[in-house]
Amino acid sequence: MSNYPSTSANGTLAWRIAEDLYPSCDSTVSPHFEDELADEGGPPRFLQELETKRRHNRLAAQRSRQRKKDYLRHLEVEISALKKQVARWKAMAEIYEGMLQAHGLSLPVPAMQSIKPTC
């Protein structure tokens, strides 16, 4: 007999016998499985453990996705700050270049030509 998990309409985990997949298999429920259902008054322990493991995994995945979002927000803020800093330095370079030219001095390499944009 072969069992496989499925999700019922209300979202709880259920086990079905794979008669359609394995027609030659015995489709009776094992006595151990029936005893376990009767003793606990609910799903067998392995089903509870499976649901617990899936719940923990789902929560871990949610936390991972939240950490990723937080990290991306942090990077976006950092990129924005760096762009502002680049703009400020470019403006300062232009001011100092103008001051040098006003005093009759020239730069060996034009300041703005030596700065190669990366984006």
Coordinates of C-alpha atoms in Angstrom, one line a residue:
M1 CA 0.0 0.0 0.0
S2 CA 1.3 3.5 -0.8
N3 CA 0.0 6.7 0.8
Y4 CA 0.6 10.2 -0.4
P5 CA -0.2 13.5 1.2
S6 CA -2.9 15.8 -0.1
T7 CA -4.5 19.0 1.2
S8 CA -8.2 18.9 1.9
A9 CA -10.6 21.8 1.2
N10 CA -10.1 23.3 4.7
G11 CA -6.3 23.3 4.3
T12 CA -5.5 20.4 6.6
L13 CA -3.2 17.6 5.6
A14 CA -4.8 14.3 4.8
W15 CA -3.4 11.0 3.5
R16 CA -5.0 9.2 0.7
I17 CA -4.4 5.7 -0.6
A18 CA -2.9 5.8 -4.1
E19 CA -5.2 3.1 -5.5
D20 CA -5.3 4.9 -8.9
L21 CA -1.5 5.1 -9.1
Y22 CA -0.8 1.6 -7.7
P23 CA -3.8 -0.6 -8.6
S24 CA -2.0 -3.8 -7.7
C25 CA -1.2 -2.7 -4.2
D26 CA -3.4 -3.7 -1.2
S27 CA -5.7 -0.8 -0.5
T28 CA -6.6 -1.7 3.1
V29 CA -5.4 0.5 5.9
S30 CA -2.8 -1.1 8.1
P31 CA -3.9 -2.1 11.7
H32 CA -1.1 0.1 13.1
F33 CA -2.4 3.1 11.3
E34 CA -6.0 2.5 12.6
D35 CA -4.8 1.9 16.1
E36 CA -2.8 5.2 16.1
L37 CA -5.9 7.1 14.8
A38 CA -8.1 5.5 17.4
D39 CA -5.7 6.0 20.3
E40 CA -5.0 9.7 19.7
G41 CA -8.4 10.7 18.5
G42 CA -6.9 12.6 15.6
P43 CA -4.2 12.4 13.0
P44 CA -1.2 10.2 13.6
R45 CA 1.9 11.6 15.2
F46 CA 3.9 11.6 11.9
L47 CA 1.2 13.8 10.3
Q48 CA 1.4 16.2 13.2
E49 CA 5.2 16.3 13.0
L50 CA 4.9 16.9 9.2
E51 CA 2.5 19.8 9.7
T52 CA 4.7 21.2 12.5
K53 CA 7.8 21.0 10.2
R54 CA 5.9 22.6 7.3
R55 CA 4.7 25.4 9.6
H56 CA 8.2 26.1 10.9
N57 CA 9.5 26.0 7.3
R58 CA 6.8 28.4 6.2
L59 CA 7.7 30.8 9.1
A60 CA 11.4 30.5 8.3
A61 CA 10.7 31.3 4.6
Q62 CA 8.7 34.4 5.7
R63 CA 11.5 35.6 7.9
S64 CA 14.0 35.1 5.1
R65 CA 11.9 37.0 2.6
Q66 CA 11.5 39.9 5.2
R67 CA 15.3 39.9 5.7
K68 CA 15.8 40.1 2.0
K69 CA 13.3 43.1 1.7
D70 CA 15.0 44.9 4.6
Y71 CA 18.5 44.3 3.0
L72 CA 17.3 45.6 -0.4
R73 CA 15.8 48.7 1.3
H74 CA 19.1 49.3 3.1
L75 CA 21.0 49.0 -0.2
E76 CA 18.5 51.4 -1.9
V77 CA 19.1 54.0 0.9
E78 CA 22.8 53.5 0.6
I79 CA 22.8 54.0 -3.2
S80 CA 20.7 57.1 -2.8
A81 CA 23.2 58.6 -0.3
L82 CA 26.2 57.7 -2.5
K83 CA 24.5 59.3 -5.6
K84 CA 24.0 62.5 -3.5
Q85 CA 27.6 62.4 -2.4
V86 CA 28.9 62.0 -6.0
A87 CA 26.7 64.9 -7.1
R88 CA 28.1 67.0 -4.3
W89 CA 31.8 66.1 -5.1
K90 CA 31.2 66.9 -8.8
A91 CA 29.8 70.3 -7.9
M92 CA 32.8 71.0 -5.7
A93 CA 35.2 69.9 -8.5
E94 CA 33.5 72.3 -10.9
I95 CA 33.7 75.2 -8.4
Y96 CA 37.4 74.6 -7.8
E97 CA 38.1 74.2 -11.5
G98 CA 36.4 77.6 -12.1
M99 CA 38.5 79.1 -9.3
L100 CA 41.7 77.8 -10.9
Q101 CA 40.7 79.1 -14.3
A102 CA 39.8 82.5 -12.8
H103 CA 43.4 82.8 -11.6
G104 CA 44.8 81.8 -15.0
L105 CA 45.7 78.3 -14.0
S106 CA 44.6 75.2 -15.9
L107 CA 44.3 71.6 -14.9
P108 CA 46.5 69.0 -16.5
V109 CA 43.4 67.0 -17.4
P110 CA 40.0 68.6 -17.4
A111 CA 38.3 67.5 -14.2
M112 CA 35.1 66.3 -15.6
Q113 CA 36.8 64.3 -18.3
S114 CA 38.8 62.3 -15.8
I115 CA 35.7 61.2 -14.0
K116 CA 34.1 58.3 -15.8
P117 CA 30.5 57.7 -14.9
T118 CA 29.8 54.1 -13.8
C119 CA 26.1 54.2 -14.3

